[in-house]
Short mmCIF file of C-alpha atoms in Angstrom, two decimals:
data_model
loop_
_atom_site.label_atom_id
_atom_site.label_comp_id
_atom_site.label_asym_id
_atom_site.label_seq_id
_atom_site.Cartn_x
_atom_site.Cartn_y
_atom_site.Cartn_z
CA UNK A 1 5.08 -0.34 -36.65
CA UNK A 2 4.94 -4.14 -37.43
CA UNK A 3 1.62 -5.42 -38.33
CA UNK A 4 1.41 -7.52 -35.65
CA UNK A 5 1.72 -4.77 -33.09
CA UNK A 6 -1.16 -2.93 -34.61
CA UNK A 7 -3.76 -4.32 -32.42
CA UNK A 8 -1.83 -3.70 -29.45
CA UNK A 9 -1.33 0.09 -30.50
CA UNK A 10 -5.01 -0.20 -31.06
CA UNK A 11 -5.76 -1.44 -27.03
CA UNK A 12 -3.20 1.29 -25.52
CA UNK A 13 -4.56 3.98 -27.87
CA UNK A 14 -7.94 3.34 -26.59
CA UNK A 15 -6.77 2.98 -22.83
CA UNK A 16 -4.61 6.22 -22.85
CA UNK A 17 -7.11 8.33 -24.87
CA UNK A 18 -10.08 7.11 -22.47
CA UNK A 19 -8.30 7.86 -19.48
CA UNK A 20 -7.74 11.16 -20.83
CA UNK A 21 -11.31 11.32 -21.38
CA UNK A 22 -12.36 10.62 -18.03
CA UNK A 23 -9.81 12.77 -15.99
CA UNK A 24 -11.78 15.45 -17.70
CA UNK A 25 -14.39 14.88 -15.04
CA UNK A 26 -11.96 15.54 -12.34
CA UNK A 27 -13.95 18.00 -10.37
CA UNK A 28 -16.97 18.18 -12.59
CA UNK A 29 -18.35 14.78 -12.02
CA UNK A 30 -22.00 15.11 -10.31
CA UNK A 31 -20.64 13.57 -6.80
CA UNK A 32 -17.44 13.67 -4.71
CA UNK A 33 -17.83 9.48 -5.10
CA UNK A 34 -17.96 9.66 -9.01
CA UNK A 35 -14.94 11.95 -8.97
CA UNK A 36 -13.05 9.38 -7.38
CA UNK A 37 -14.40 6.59 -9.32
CA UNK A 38 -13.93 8.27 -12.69
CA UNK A 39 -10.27 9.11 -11.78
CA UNK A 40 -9.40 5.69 -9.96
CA UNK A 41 -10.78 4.24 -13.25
CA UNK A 42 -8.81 6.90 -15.32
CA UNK A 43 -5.85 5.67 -13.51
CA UNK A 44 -6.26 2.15 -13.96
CA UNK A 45 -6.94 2.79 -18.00
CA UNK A 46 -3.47 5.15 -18.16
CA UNK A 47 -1.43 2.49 -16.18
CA UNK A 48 -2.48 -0.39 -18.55
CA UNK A 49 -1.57 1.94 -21.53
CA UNK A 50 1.48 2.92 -20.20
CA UNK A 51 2.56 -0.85 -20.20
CA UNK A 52 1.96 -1.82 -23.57
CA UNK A 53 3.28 1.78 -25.33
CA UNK A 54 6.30 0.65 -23.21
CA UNK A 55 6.40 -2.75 -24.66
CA UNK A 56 5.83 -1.17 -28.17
CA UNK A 57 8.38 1.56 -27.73
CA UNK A 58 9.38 4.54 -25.86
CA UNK A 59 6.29 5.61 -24.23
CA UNK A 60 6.56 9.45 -24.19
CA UNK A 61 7.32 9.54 -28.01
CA UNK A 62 4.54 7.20 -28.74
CA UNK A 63 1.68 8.95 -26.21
CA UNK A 64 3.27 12.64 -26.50
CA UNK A 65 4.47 12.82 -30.26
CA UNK A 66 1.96 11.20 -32.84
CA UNK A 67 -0.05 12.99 -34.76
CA UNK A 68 -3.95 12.51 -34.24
CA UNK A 69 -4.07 9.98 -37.99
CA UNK A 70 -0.96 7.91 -36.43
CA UNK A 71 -3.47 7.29 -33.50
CA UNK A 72 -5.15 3.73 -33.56
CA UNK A 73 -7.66 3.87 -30.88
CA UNK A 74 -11.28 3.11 -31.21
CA UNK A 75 -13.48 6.09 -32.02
CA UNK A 76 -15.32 5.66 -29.08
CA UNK A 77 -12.34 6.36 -26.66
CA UNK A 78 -12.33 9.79 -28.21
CA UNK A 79 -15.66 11.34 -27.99
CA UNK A 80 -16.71 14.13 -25.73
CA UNK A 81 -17.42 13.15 -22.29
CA UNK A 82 -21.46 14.75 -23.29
CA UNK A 83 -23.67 14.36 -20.49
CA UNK A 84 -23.06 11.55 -17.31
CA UNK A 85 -24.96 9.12 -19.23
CA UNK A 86 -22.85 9.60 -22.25
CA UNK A 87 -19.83 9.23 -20.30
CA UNK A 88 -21.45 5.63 -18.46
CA UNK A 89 -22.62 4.30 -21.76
CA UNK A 90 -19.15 4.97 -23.38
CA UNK A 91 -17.74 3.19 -20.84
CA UNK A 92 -19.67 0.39 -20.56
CA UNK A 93 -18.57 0.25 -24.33
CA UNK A 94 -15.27 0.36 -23.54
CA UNK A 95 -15.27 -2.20 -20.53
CA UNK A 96 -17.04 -4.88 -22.45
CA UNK A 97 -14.69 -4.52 -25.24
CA UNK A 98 -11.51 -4.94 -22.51
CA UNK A 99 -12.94 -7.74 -21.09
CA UNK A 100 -12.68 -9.70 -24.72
CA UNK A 101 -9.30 -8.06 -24.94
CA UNK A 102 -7.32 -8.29 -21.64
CA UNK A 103 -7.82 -12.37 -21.56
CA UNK A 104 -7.36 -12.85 -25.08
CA UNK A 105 -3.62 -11.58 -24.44
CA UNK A 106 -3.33 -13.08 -21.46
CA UNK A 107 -4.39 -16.19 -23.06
CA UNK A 108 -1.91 -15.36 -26.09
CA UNK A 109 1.06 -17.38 -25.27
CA UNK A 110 3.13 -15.98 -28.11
CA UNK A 111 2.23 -12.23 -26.84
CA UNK A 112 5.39 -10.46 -25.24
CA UNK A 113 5.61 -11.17 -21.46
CA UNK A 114 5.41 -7.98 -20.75
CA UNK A 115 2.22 -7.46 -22.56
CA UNK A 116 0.94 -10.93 -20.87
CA UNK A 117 1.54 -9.34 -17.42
CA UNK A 118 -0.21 -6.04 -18.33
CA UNK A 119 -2.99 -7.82 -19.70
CA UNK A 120 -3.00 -10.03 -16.18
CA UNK A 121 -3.31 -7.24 -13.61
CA UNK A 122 -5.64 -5.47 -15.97
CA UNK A 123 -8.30 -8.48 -16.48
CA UNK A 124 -8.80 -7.47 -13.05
CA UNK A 125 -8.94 -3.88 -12.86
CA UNK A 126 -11.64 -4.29 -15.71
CA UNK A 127 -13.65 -6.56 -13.83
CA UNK A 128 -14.18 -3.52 -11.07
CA UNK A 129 -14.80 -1.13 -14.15
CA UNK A 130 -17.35 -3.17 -15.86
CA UNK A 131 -19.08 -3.94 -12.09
CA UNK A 132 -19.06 0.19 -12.14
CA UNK A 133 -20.67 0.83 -15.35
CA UNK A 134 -23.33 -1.52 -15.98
CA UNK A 135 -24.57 -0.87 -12.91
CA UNK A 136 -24.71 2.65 -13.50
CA UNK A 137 -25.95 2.37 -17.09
CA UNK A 138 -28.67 0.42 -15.11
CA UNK A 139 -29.54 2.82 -12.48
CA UNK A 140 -29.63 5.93 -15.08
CA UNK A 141 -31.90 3.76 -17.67
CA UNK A 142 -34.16 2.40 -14.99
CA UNK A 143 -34.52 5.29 -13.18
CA UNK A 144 -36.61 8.49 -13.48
CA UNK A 145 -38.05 9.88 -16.16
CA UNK A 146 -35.23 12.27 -17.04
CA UNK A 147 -32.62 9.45 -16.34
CA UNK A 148 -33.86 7.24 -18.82
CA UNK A 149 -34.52 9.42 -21.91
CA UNK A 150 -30.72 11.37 -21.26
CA UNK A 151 -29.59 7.53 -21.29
CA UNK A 152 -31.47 6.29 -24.44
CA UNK A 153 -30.37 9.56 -26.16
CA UNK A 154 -26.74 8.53 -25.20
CA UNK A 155 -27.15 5.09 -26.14
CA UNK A 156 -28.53 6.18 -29.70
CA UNK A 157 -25.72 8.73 -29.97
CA UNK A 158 -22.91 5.93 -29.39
CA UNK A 159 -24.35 3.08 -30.77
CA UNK A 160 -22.90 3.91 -34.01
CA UNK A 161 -19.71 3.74 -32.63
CA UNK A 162 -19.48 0.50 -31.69
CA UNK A 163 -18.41 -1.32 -34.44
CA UNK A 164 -14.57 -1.06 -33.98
CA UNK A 165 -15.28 -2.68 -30.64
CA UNK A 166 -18.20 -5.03 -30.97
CA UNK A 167 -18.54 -8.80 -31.98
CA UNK A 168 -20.76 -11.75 -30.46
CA UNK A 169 -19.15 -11.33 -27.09
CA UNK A 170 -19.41 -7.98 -26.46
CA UNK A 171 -23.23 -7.98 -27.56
CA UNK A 172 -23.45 -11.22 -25.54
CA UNK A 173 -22.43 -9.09 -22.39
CA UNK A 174 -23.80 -5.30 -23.20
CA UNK A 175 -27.70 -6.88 -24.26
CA UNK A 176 -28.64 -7.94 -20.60
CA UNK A 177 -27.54 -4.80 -18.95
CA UNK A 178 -29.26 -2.82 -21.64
CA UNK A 179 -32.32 -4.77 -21.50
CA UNK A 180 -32.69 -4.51 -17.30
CA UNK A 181 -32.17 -0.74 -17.73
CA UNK A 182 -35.21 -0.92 -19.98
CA UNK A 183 -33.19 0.56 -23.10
CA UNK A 184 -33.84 -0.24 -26.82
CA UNK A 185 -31.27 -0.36 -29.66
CA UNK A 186 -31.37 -0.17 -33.27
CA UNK A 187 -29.99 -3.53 -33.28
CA UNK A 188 -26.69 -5.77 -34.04
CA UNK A 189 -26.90 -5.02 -37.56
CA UNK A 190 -27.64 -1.02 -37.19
CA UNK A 191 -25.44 1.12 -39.57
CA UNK A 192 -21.70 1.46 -37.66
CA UNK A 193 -18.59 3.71 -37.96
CA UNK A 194 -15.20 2.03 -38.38
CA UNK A 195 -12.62 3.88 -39.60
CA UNK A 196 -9.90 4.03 -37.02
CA UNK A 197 -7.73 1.83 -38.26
CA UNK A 198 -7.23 3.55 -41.14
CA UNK A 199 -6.13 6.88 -39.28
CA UNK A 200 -9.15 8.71 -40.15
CA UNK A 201 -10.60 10.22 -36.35
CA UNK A 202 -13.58 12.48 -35.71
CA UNK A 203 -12.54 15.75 -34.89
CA UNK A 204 -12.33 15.66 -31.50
CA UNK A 205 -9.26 13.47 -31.25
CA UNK A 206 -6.99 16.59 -32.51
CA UNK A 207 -8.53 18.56 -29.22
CA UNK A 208 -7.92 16.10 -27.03
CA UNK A 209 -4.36 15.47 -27.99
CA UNK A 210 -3.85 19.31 -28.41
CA UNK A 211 -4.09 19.66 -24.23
CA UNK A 212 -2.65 15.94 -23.38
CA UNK A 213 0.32 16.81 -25.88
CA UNK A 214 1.10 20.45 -25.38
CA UNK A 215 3.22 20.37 -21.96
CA UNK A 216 5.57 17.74 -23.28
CA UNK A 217 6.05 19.40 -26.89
CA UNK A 218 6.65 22.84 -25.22
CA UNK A 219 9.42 21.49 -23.05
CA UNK A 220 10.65 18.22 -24.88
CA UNK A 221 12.15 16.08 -22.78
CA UNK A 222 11.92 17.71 -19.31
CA UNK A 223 11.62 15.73 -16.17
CA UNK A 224 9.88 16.14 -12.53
CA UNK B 1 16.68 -17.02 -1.32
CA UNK B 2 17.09 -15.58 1.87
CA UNK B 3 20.33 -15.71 2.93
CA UNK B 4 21.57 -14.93 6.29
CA UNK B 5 22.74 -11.55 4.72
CA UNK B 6 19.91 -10.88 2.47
CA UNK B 7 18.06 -10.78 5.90
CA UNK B 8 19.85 -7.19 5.79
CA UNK B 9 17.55 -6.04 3.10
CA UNK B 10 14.61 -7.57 3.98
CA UNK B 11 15.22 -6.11 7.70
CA UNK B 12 15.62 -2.62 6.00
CA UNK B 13 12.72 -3.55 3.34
CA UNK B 14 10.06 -4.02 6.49
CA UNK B 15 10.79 -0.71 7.56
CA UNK B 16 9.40 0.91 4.10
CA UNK B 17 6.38 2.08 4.46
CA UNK B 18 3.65 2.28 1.73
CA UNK B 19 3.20 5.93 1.05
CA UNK B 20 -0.79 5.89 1.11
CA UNK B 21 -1.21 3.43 4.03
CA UNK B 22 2.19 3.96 6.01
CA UNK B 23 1.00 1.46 8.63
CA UNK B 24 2.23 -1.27 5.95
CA UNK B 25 5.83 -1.95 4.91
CA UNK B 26 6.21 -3.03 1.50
CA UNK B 27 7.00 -6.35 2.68
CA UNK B 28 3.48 -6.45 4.75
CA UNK B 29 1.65 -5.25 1.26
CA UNK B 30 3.56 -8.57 -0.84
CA UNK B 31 4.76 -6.32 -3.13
CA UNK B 32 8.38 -7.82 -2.33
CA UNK B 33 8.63 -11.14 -4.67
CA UNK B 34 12.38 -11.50 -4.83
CA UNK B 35 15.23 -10.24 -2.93
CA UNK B 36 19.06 -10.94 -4.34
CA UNK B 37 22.61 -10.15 -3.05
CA UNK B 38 25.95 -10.58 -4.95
CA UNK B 39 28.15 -12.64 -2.49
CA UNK B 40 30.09 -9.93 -1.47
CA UNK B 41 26.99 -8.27 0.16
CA UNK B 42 27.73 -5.12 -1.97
CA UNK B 43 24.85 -5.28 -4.15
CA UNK B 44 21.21 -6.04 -3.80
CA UNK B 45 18.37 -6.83 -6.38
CA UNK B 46 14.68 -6.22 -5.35
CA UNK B 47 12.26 -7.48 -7.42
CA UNK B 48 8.56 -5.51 -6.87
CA UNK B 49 5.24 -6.30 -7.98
CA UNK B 50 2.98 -3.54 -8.38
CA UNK B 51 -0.23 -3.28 -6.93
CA UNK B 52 -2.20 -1.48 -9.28
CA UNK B 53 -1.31 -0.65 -12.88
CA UNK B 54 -1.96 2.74 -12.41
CA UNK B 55 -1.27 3.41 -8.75
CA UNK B 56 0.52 6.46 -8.31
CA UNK B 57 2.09 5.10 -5.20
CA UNK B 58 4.36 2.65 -7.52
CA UNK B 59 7.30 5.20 -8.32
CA UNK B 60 7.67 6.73 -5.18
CA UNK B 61 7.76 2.94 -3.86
CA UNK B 62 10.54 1.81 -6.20
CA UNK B 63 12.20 5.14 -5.05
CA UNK B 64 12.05 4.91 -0.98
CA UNK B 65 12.82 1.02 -1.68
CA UNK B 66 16.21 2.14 -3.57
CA UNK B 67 16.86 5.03 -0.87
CA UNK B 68 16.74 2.64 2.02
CA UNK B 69 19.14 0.10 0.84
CA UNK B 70 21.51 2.86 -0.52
CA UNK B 71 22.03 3.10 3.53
CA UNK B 72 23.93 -0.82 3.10
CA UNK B 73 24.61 -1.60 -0.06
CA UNK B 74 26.81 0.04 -2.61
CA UNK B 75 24.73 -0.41 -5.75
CA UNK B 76 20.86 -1.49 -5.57
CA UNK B 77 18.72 -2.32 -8.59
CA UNK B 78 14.83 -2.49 -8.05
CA UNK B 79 13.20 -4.52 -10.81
CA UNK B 80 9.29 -4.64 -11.61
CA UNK B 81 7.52 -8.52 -12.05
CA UNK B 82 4.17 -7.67 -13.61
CA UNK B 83 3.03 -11.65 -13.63
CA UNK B 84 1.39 -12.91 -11.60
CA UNK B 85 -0.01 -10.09 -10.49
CA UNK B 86 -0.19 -8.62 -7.47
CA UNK B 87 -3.52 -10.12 -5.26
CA UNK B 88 -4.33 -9.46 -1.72
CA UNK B 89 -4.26 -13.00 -0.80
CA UNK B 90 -0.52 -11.80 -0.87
CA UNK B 91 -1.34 -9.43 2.89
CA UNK B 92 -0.33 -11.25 5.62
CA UNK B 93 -2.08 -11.87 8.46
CA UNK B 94 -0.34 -9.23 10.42
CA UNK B 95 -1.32 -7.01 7.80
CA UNK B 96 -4.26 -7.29 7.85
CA UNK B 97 -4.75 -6.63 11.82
CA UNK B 98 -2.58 -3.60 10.94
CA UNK B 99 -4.84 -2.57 8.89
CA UNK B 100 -8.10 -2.92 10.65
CA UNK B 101 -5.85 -1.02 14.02
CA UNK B 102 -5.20 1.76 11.48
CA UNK B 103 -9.58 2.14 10.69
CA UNK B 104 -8.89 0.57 6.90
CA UNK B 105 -11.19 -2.88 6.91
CA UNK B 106 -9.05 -5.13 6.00
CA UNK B 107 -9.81 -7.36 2.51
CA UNK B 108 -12.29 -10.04 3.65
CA UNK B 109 -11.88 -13.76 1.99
CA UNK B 110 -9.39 -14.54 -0.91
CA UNK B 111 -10.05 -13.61 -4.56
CA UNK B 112 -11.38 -15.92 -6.90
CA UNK B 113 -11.08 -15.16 -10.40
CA UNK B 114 -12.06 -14.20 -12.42
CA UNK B 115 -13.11 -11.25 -10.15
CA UNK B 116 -17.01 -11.23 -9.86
CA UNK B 117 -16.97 -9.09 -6.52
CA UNK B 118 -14.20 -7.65 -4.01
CA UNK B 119 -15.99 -9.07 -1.18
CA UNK B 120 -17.31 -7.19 1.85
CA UNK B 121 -16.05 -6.29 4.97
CA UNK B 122 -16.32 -8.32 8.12
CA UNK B 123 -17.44 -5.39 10.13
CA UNK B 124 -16.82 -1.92 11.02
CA UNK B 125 -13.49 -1.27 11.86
CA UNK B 126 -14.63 1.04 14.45
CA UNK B 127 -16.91 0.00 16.58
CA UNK B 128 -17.27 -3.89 15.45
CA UNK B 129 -20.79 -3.89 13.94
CA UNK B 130 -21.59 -5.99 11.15
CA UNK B 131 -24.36 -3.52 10.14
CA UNK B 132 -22.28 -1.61 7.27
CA UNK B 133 -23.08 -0.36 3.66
CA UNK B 134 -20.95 0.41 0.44
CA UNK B 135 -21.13 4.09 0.14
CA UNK B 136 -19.37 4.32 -3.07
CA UNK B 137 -17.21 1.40 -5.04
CA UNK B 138 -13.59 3.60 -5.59
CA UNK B 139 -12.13 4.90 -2.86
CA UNK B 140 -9.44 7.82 -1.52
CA UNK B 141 -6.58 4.89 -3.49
CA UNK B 142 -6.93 2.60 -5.98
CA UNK B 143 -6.83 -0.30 -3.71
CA UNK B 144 -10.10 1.06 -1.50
CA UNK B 145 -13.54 1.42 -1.72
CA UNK B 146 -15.52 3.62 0.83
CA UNK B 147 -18.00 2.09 3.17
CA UNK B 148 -20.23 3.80 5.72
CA UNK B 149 -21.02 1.71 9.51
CA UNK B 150 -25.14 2.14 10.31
CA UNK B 151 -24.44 1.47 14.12
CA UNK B 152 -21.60 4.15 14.64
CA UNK B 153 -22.16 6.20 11.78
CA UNK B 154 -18.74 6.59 10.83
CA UNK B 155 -17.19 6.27 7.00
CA UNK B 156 -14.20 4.25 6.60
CA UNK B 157 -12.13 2.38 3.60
CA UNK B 158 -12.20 -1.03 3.19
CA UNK B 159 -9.20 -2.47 1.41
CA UNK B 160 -11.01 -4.50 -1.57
CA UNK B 161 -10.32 -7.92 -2.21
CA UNK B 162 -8.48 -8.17 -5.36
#
């Protein structure tokens, strides 16, 4: 893998390992709606991933045969789905991080066209996600009792995950949401994890790619 | 780039339908961005734009596209254009009464970017009344969201502006 490519590895490793995430809630989420959402948004996340693993190399052996260190996604992208509010609060994470990242490469004008067109359709797509999740992040923290501590206790859980994804920007856009949802922080300059990049994962990561991995190593190669 | 022959393909193009919403052809959804025949008429080249990046609907698409030009042509290449990206400003206006005939609401105003909403729609497709509410943001594809009319009482997609 060229060094160059490494952040791009990083963007489709988060995309494909959140969308993996999130189809996890296919017929758990608390409504029929959320089901839908969660797995049109799953969708979305796996599509964009698929397009920049393809501009990287061949997609299958990237998604279906690294090991969990050759993995560069944000830590974030691989925690358990925990509670609703842990899975809204990880994703409004996630979208604010995308929404530096897809115009950035669109932007790039020395980025592979292929990447430039994922990045174009996906800038997009994010918009919807990010409309999704803040509002829900808002709903949950300025809600009932019970809403708002299960949110705070997600927020406190994640917030040391953030710093593989956070910078000016992202605090720029997560602070107002988090402030009408009448949530508190630790602050920008908290204590944060960041060792992705490095290979080192929490052990979830293995898990997860354990059951996304298992039906294309026991029959390598098949087709529909 | 339409030749009088390429009108062939595009003839046999308008009569794919999308496989979610098969009251739209491909060429009513402006997923069609380029069409191309050799001179002989033999072969065709379709160039497709994909609506969503992860819209299931895309490979079976590419697949019925192929299938229906196999009937006229002896070799037939679909191609995928990411940029620019696929928009519903690219419907046309026959689409979009198709749509609304078919219950779907069709996608009200052009998109502005970058993308701050997906608009609303005009009415119900129903019974006509502007009195209508989102139910939920995502709908039964990636391309819908699910409204609910307050006159009628009836649920029904509208196709989001995008």
């Amino acid at each position: 893998m060229s060094p160059t490519s490494e952040p791009l590895l990083t963007y489709a490793d988060g995309a494909l390992v959140l969308s993996h995430r999130l189809s996890e809630w296919m017929s758990n989420a608390p409504t029929m709606e959320e089901d839908i959402a969660l797995g049109n948004i799953a969708l979305d996340l796996l599509g964009q991933a698929r397009g920049l693993l393809q501009s990287l190399g061949d997609e299958d052996q990237l998604a279906y045969f690294r090991e969990p260190q050759e993995f560069r996604n944000p830590l974030l992208c691989e925690l358990p789905n925990g509670d609703f509010a842990h899975t809204m609060i990880r994703q409004l994470f996630a979208d604010a991080w995308f929404a530096e990242v897809w115009p950035a490469l669109v932007a790039d004008e020395s980025a592979d066209a292929q990447v430039r067109g994922v990045a174009e359709k996906a800038v997009k797509e994010n918009a919807y996600h990010w409309r999704h999740s803040s509002a829900w992040v808002i709903r949950l923290g300025d809600g009932t009792e019970e809403s708002q501590r299960r949110t705070q206790d997600a927020l406190d859980a994640l917030w040391p995950y953030r710093g593989e994804v956070a910078s000016d920007e992202w605090y720029a856009r997560i602070e107002p949401v988090l402030d009408e949802a009448t949530l508190t922080t630790p602050g920008r300059d908290a204590w944060t994890q960041r060792s992705s990049a490095d290979g080192w994962h929490t052990e979830h990561l293995g898990y997860l790619l354990a059951e996304m991995q298992s039906l294309a190593r026991a029959h390598p190669g098949a087709t529909w | 780039m339409v030749t009088a022959t390429a009108q062939t393909a595009w003839d046999l193009l308008a009569a794919v339908p999308d496989p979610e919403i098969p009251v739209l052809s491909v060429v009513d959804l402006g997923i069609v961005r380029a069409v191309e025949e050799s001179a002989d008429g033999r072969r065709v080249v379709v160039t497709l734009t994909p609506t969503y990046s992860g819209c299931p609907a895309t490979e079976v698409i590419a697949r019925d596209v192929r299938t229906a030009l196999e009937a006229s042509y002896d070799e037939v290449e679909v191609r995928t254009q990411l940029s620019p990206a696929w928009t519903t400003d690219w419907l046309s206006d026959k689409a979009k009464e198709k749509l609304h005939g078919f219950g779907i609401a069709p996608p009200a105003g052009r998109v502005t970017l970058p993308l701050v909403d997906v608009g609303a729609p005009v009415g119900c497709p129903q019974c006509g009344s502007r009195d209508v509410e989102e139910l939920a943001g995502f709908g039964s594809t990636p391309c819908k969201a699910l409204w609910r009319c307050r006159s009628c009482r009836e649920p029904f997609d509208y196709f989001k502006t995008h």
